[in-house]
Coordinates of C-alpha atoms and ligand atoms in Angstrom, one line a residue:
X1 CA 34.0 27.6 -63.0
X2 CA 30.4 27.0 -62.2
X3 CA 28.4 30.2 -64.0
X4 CA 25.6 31.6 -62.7
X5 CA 23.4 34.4 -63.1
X6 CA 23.7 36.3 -59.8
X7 CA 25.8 35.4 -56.8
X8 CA 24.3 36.4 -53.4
X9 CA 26.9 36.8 -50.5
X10 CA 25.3 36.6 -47.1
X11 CA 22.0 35.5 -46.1
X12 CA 20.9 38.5 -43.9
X13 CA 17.9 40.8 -44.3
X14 CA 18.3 41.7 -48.2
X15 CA 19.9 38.7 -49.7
X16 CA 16.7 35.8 -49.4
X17 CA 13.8 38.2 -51.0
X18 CA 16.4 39.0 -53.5
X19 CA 17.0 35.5 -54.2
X20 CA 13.2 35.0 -54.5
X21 CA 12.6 37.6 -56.8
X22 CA 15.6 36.9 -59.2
X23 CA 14.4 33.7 -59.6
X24 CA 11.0 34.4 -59.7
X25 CA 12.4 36.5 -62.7
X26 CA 14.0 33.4 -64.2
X27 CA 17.5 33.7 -63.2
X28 CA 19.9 31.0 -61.8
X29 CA 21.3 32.2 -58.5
X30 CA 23.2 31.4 -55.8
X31 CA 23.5 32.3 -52.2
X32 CA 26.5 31.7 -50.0
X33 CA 26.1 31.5 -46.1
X34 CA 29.3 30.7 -43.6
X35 CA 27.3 30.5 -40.5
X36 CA 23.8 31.0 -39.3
X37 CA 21.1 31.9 -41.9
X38 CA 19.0 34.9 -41.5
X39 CA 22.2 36.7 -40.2
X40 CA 22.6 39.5 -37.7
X41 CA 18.7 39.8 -36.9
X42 CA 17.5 36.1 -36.7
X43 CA 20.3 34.9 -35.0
X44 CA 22.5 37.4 -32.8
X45 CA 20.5 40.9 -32.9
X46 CA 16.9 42.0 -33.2
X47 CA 15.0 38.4 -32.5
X48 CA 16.8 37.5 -29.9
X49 CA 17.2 40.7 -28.0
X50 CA 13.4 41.6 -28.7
X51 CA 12.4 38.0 -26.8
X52 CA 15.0 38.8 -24.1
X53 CA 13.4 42.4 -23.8
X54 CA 9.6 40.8 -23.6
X55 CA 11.2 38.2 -20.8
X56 CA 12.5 41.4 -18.9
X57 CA 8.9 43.1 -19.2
X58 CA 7.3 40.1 -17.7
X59 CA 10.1 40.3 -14.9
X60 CA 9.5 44.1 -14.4
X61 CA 5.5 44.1 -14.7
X62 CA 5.6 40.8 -11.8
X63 CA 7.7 43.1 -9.6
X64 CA 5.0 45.6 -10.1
X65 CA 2.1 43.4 -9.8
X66 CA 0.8 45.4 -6.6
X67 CA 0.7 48.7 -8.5
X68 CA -2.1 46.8 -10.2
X69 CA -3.9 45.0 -7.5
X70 CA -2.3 41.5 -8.3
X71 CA -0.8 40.0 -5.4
X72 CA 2.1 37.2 -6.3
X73 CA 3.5 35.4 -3.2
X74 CA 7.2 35.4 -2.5
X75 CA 9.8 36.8 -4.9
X76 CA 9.6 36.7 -8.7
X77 CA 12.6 34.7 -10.1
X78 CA 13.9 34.8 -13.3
X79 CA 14.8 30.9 -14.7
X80 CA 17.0 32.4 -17.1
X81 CA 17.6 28.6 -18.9
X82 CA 14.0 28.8 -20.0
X83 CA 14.2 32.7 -20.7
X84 CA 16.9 31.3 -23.2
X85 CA 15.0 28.4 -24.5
X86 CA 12.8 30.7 -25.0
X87 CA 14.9 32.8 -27.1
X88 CA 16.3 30.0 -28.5
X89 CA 13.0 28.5 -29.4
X90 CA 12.0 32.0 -31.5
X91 CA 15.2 32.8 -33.0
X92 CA 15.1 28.7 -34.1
X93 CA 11.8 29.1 -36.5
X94 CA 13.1 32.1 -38.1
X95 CA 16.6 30.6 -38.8
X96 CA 15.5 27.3 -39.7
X97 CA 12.6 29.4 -42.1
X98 CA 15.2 31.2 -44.1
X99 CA 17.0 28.3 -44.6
X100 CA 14.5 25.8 -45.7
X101 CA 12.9 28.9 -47.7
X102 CA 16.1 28.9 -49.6
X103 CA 17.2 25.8 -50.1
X104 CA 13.5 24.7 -51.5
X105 CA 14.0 27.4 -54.1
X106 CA 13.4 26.3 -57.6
X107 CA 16.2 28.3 -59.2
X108 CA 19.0 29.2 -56.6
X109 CA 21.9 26.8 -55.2
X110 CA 23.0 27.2 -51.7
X111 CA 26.7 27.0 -50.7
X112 CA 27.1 26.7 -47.0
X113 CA 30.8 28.4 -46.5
X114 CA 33.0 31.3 -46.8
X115 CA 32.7 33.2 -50.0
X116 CA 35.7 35.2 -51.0
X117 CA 36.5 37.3 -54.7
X118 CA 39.1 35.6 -56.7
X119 CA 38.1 37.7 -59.8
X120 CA 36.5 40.8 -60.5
X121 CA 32.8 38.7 -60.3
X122 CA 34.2 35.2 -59.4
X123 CA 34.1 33.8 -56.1
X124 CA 35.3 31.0 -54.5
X125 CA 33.8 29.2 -51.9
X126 CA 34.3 25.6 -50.1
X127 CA 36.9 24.8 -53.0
X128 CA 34.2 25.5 -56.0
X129 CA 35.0 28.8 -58.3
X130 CA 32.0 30.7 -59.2
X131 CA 30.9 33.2 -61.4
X132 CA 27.7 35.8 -62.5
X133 CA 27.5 38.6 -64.3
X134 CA 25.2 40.2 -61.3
X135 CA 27.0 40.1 -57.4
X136 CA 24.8 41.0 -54.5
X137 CA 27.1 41.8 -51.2
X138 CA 24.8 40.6 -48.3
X139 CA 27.4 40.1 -46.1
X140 CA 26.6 42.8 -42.9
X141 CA 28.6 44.0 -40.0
X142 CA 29.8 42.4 -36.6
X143 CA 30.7 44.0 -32.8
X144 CA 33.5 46.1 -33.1
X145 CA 36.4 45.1 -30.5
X146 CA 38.4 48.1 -29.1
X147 CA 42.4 48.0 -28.4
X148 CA 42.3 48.1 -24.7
X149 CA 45.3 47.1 -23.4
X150 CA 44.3 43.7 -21.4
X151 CA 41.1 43.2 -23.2
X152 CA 42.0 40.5 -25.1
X153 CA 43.4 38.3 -21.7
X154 CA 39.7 38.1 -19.9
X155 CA 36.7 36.6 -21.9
X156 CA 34.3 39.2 -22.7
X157 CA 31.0 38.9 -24.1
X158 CA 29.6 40.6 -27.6
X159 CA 26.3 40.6 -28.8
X160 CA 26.6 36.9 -30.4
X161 CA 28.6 35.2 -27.4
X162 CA 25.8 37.3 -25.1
X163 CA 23.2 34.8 -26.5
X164 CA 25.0 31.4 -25.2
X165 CA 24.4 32.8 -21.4
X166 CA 21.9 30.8 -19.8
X167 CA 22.5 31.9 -16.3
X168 CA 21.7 35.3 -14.4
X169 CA 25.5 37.6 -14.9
X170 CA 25.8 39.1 -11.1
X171 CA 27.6 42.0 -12.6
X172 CA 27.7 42.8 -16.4
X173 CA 29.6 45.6 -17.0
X174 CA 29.0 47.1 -20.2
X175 CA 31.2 49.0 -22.6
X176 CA 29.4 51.1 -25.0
X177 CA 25.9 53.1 -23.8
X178 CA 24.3 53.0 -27.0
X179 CA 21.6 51.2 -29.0
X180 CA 22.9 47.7 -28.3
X181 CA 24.8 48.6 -24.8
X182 CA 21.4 50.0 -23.4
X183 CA 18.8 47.0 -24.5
X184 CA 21.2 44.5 -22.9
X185 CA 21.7 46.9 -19.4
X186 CA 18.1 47.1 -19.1
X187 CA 17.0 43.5 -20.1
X188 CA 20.0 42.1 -17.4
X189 CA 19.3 44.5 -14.5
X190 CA 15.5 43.4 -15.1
X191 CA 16.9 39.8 -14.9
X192 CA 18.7 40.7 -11.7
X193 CA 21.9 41.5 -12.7
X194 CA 24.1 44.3 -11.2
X195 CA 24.8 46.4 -14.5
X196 CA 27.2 49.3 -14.4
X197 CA 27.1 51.2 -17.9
X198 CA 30.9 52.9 -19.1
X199 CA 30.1 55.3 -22.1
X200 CA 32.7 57.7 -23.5
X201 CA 30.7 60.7 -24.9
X202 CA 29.5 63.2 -22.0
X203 CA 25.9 61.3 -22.4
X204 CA 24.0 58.2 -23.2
X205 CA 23.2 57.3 -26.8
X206 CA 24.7 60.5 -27.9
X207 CA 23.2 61.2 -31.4
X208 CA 19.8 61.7 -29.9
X209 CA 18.9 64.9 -28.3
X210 CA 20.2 65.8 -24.8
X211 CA 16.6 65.8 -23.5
X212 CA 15.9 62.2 -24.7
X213 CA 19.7 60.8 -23.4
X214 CA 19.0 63.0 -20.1
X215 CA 15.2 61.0 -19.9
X216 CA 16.6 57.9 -20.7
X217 CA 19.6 57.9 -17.9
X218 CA 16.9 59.3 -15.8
X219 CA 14.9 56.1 -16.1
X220 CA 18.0 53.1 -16.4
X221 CA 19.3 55.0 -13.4
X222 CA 16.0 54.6 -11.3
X223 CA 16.0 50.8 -12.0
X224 CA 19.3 50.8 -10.3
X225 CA 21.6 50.7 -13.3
X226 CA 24.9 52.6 -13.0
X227 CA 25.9 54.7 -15.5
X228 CA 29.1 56.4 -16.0
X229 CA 29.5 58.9 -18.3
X230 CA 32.7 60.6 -20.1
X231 CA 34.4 57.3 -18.7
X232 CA 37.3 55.7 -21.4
X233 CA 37.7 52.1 -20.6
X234 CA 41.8 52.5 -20.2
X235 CA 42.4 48.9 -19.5
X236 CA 41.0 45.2 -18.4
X237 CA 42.4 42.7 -16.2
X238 CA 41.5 39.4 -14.7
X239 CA 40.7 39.2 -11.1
X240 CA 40.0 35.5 -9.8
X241 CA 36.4 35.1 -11.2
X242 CA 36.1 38.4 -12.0
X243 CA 37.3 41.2 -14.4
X244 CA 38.0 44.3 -13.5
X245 CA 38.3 47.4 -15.5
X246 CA 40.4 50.7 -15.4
X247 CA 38.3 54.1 -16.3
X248 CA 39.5 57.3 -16.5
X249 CA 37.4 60.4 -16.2
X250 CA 38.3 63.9 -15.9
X251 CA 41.6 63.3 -15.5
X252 CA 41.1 60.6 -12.5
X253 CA 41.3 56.8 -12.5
X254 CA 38.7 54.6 -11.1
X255 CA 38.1 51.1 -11.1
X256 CA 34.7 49.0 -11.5
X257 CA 35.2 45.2 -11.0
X258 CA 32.2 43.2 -12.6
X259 CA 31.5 39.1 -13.7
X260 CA 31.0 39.8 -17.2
X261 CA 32.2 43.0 -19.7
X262 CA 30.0 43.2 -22.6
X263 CA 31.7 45.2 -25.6
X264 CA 29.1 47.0 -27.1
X265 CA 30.7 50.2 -28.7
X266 CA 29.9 50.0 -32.1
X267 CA 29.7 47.6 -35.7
X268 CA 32.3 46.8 -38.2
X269 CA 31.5 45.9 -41.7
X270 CA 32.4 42.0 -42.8
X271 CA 34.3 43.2 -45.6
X272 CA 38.3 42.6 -44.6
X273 CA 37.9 38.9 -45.6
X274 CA 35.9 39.4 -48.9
X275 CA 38.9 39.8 -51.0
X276 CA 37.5 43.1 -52.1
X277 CA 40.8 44.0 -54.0
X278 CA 40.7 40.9 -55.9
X279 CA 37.2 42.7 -58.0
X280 CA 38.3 46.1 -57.3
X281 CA 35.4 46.8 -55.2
X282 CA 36.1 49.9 -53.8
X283 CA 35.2 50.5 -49.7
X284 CA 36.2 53.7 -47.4
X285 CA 38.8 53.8 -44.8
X286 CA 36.4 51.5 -42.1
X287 CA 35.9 49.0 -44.7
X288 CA 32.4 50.3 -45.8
X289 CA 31.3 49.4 -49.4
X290 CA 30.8 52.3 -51.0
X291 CA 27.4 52.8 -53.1
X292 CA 25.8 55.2 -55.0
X293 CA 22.3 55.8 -54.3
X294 CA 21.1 52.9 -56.3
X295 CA 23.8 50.7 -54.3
X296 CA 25.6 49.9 -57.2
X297 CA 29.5 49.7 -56.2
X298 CA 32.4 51.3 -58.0
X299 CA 32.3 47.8 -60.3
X300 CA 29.6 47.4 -63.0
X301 CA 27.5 44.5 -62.1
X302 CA 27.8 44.5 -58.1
X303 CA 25.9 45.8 -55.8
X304 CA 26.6 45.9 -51.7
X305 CA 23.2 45.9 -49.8
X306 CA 22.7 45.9 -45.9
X307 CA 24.9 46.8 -42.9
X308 CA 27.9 46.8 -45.1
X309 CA 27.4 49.7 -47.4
X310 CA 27.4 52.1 -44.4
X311 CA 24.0 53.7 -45.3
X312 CA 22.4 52.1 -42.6
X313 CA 22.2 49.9 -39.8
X314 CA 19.1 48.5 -39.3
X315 CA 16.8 45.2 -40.5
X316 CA 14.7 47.9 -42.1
X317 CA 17.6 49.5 -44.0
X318 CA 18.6 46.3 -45.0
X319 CA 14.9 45.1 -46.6
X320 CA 14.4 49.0 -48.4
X321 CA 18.0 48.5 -49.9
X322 CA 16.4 44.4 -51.1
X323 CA 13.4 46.9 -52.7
X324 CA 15.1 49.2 -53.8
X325 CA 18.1 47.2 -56.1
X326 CA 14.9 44.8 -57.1
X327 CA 13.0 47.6 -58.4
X328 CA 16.1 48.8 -60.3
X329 CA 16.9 46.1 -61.7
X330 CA 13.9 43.8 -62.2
X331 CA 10.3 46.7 -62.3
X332 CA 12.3 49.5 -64.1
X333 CA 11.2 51.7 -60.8
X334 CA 14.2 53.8 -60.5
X335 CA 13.9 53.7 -56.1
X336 CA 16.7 55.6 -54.6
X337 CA 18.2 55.4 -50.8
X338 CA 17.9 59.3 -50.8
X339 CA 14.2 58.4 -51.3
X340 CA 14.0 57.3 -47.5
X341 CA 13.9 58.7 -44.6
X342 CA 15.6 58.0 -40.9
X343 CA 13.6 55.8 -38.5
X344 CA 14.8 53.7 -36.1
X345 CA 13.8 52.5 -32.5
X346 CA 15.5 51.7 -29.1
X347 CA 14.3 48.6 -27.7
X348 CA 14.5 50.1 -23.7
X349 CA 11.5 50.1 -21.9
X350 CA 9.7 52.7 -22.3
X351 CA 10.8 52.1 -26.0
X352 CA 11.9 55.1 -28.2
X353 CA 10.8 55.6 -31.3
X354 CA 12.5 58.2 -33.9
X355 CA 11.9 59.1 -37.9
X356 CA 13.3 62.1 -39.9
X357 CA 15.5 64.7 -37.8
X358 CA 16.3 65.4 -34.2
X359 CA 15.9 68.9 -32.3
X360 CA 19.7 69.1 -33.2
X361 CA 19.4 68.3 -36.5
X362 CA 17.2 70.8 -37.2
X363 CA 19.0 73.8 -35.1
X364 CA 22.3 72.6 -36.9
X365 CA 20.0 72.6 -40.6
X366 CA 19.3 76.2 -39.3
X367 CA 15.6 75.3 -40.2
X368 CA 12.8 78.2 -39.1
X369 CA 10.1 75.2 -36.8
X370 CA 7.8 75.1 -34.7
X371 CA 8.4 72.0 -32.0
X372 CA 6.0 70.3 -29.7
X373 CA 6.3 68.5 -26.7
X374 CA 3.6 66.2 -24.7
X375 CA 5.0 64.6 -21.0
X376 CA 3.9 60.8 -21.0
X377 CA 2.2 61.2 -17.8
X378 CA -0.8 63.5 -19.9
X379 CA -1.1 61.0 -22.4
X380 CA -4.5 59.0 -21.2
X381 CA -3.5 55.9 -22.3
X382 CA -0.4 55.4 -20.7
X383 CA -1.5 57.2 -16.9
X384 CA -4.3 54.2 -17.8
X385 CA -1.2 51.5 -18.4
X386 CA 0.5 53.0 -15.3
X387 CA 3.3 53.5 -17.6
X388 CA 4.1 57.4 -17.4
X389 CA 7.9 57.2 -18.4
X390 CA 9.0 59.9 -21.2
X391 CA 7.5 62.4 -23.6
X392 CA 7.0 62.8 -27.3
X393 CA 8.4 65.5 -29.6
X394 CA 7.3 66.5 -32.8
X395 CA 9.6 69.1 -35.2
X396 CA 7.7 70.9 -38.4
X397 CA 8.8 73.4 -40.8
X398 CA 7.3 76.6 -39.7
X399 CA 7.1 77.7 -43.8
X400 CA 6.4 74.3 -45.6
X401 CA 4.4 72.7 -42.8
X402 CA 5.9 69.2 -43.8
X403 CA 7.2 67.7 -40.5
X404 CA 10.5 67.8 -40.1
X405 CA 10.8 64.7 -37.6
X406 CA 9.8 63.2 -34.1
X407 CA 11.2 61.7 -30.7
X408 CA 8.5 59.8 -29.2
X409 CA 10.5 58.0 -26.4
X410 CA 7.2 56.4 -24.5
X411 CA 4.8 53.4 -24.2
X412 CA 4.5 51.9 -27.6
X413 CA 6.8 54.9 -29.0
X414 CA 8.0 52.4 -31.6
X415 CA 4.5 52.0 -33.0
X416 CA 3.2 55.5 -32.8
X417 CA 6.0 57.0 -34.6
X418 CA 4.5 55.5 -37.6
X419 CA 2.0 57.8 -38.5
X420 CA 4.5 60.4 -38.1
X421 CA 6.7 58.5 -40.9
X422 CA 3.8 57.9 -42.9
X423 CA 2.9 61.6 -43.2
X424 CA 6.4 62.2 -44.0
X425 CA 6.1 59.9 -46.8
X426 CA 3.0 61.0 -47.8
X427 CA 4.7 65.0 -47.6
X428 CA 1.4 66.0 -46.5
X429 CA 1.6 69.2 -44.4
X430 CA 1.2 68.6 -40.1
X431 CA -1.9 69.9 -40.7
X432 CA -3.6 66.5 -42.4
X433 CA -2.8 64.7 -39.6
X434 CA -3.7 67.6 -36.9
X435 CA -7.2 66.8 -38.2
X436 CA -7.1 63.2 -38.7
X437 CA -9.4 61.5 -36.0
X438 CA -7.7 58.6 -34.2
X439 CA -8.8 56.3 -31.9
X440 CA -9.6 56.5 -28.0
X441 CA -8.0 55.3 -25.7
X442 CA -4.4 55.0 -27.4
X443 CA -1.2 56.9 -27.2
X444 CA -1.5 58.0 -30.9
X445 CA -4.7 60.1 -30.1
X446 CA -2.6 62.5 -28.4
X447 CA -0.4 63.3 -31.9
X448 CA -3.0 65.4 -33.1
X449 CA -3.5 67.5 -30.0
X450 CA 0.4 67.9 -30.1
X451 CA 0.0 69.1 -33.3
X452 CA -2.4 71.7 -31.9
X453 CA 0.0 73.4 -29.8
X454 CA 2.8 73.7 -32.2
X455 CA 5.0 76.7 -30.9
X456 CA 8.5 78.3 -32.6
X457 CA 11.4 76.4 -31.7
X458 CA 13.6 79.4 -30.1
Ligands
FAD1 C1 22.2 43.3 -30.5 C2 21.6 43.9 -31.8 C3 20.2 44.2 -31.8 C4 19.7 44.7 -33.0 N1 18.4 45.1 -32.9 C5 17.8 45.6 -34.0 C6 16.4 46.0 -34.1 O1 15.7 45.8 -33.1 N2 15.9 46.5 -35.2 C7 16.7 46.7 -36.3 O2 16.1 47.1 -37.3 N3 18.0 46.3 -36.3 C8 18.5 45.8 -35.2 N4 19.9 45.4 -35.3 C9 20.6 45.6 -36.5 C10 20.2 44.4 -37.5 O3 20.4 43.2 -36.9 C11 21.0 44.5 -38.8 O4 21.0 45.8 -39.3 C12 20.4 43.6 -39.8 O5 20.6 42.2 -39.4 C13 20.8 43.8 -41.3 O6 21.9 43.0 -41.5 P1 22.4 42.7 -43.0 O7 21.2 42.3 -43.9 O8 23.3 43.7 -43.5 O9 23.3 41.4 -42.8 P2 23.5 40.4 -41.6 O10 22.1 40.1 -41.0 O11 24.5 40.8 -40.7 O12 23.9 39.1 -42.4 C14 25.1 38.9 -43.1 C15 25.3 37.4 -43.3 O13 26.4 37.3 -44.2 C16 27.2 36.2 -43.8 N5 28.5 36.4 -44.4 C17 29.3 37.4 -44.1 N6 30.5 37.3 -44.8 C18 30.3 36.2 -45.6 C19 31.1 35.5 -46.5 N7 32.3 36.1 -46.9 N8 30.7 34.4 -47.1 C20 29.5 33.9 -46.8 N9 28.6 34.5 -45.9 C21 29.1 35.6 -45.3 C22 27.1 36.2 -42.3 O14 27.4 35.0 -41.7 C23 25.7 36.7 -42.1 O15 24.8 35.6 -41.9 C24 20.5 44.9 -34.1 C25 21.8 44.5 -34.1 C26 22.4 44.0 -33.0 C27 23.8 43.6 -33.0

């Protein structure tokens, strides 16, 4: 048995700073990895996706060049073996940065294989047993696969197997019109792709508000994608080249017939090979870790951090859980997850960017506010950009004054939402940032005048 001081599963978002700061801190770790370091983000998610999206932009802006005056000869083409190499090149320096990061680390070993529980805090991995007193569970989620009958006899795409395409798909179909689903229909039927869209629920990325699903169909469905909503994927078949799958809606059967079927309906924790029962780890009935709001697990001495503790989903998540088991454990800072609050963004162009609650949220909460809305198209910057897709919503407590939380689903959405988070954190009332003077010409000037005509939410 080789003995450590802390075992780190998983190289993703919150296992490398942890491994810097526990041996900054003296300790003798070790971090496992069985395939790409850096994880989810660097290698199959975020990075990736976020140089595919910029490719797309360039695609979409080229197509556009005449709205601007710029006249380009001919038709744009997409070389999509140099839109991957350079993806490739991007998500490369990342990975190869965690990895030499960690194994130049004074302090922590790196074991390049599958790491499974043989013991309560023993683990074996590539034939060597070890142990630590401290366990850190890095080990995140991957694309969950539905039981469709036929599925499993064509060869359909997920988000990792999406990255190996280096030529244009001439129809993608796509299962699943979320987060993930929506980046990949937009960034393909930029490319050139015909992309059809097959979501379940009654509309597009469901958990947000019906005006910001209805906007964002609105848009996908004006570059020409097709969407089909309340549509259950009943089965898949072969067809020659192609694959053709069975929906049913409303009681009637149709048929869309594509070149590639992306699964995108969801994320399942990596925690069915873990040997979780052999430490007595304890996870709920999808295979989640479960934490308490310090992310220690049911076992004294491990802690689950990232996409596999179920309390969230995001790089960001992942990095605040890093912070927050650091401070616990090595700055006596007693951080909690209940200290943070939502904030995500969808990667579509126009981006949206969301913190705290949604409209619904708050109606459901049965929360006395005051909401208010700005169209994109009266926001200076963007009518400047040509780029007048969306609007912006703000929700504040009509007797606190604290804002309650925002939809800004517009140009550079993902960035302006900020100084709506960071007057959440603050839990300054609206009215500190109602009288905060931003700059001119930008999208975030407009927050305060939104502010300005706050009205009840009825
Ligand atoms: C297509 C897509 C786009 C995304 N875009 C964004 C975005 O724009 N912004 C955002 O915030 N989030 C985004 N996400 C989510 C984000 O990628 C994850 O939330 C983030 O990577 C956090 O992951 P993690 O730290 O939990 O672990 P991961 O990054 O998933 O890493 C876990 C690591 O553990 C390793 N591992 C697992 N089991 C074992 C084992 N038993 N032994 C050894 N090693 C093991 C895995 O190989 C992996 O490298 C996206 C996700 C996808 C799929």
């Amino acid at each position: 048995m080789l003995n450590y001081d802390a075992i780190i599963i998983g190289t993703g978002q919150s296992g490398p700073p942890l491994a810097r700061r526990l041996t900054a801190a003296g300790m003798n770790v070790a971090i496992l990895e069985r395939k790409l370091f850096g994880g989810t983000c660097v290698n199959t998610g975020c990075t990736p996706t976020k140089t595919l999206v910029a490719s797309a932009y360039a695609a979409h802006v080229a197509r556009r060049a005449a709205d601007y005056g710029i006249r380009i000869e001919g038709a744009i083409q997409v070389n999509m073996k140099a839109v991957k190499a350079r993806m490739d090149r991007v998500v490369a320096a990342s990975r190869n940065g965690v990895e030499r990061s960690l194994k130049t680390l004074k302090g922590c070993t790196v074991y390049e294989g599958h790491g499974r529980f043989i013991g309560e805090k023993a683990i074996s991995v590539n034939g060597s047993e070890l142990a630590a007193p401290r366990v850190f569970l890095n080990v995140g989620a991957r694309a969950t696969v539905p039981r469709i009958p036929g599925l499993d006899r064509v060869s359909y795409l997920t988000n990792s197997s999406m990255m190996d395409i280096d030529s244009l798909p001439p129809h993608l179909i796509i299962l699943g019109g979320s987060y993930v689903g929506l980046e990949f229909a937009q960034i393909y039927r930029r490319f050139g792709s015909e992309v059809t869209v097959i979501e379940l629920g009654p509309r597009l990325i469901p958990r947000e508000d019906e005006d910001i699903s209805d906007a964002v169909a609105d848009f996908l469905k004006r570059e020409g994608i097709n969407v089909r909503v309340d549509s259950k994927a009943v089965g898949v078949e072969p067809r020659g080249n192609s694959i053709a799958v069975a929906i049913e809606s409303a009681g009637k059967r149709s048929q869309v017939v594509g070149t590639h079927l992306l699964v995108a309906i969801g994320r399942r924790p990596n925690t069915d090979d873990l040997g979780l029962d052999k430490s007595g780890i304890a996870a709920d009935a999808r295979g989640y870790i479960q934490v308490d709001d310090q992310l220690r697990t049911n076992v004294a001495g491990i802690w689950a951090i990232g996409d596999c503790n179920g309390r969230g989903a995001f790089t960001h998540t992942s990095w605040n859980d890093f912070e927050i088991v650091a401070a616990n454990l090595l700055d006596n800072d007693q951080r909690r997850v209940s200290d943070r609050i939502t904030a995500y963004a969808l990667y579509t162009d126009p981006p949206l960017g969301r913190a705290g609650m949604s409209e619904r949220e708050v109606r459901a909460a049965g929360k006395p506010a005051l909401v208010s809305t700005l169209a994109m198209q009266n926001v200076g910057r963007a009518f400047e950009r040509g780029e007048t897709t969306g609007f912006m919503k703000i929700l504040v407590d009509r007797n606190s004054h604290q804002i309650l939380g925002a939809s800004f689903l517009g140009l550079n959405g993902d960035e302006v939402i900020h100084c709506i988070l960071d007057t959440m954190y603050a839990k300054a009332p609206y009215t500190v940032l109602q009288r905060a003077m931003h700059i001119h010409p930008t999208v975030a000037e407009d927050v305060p005048t939104m502010l300005d005509n706050l009205q009840p939410l009825q």
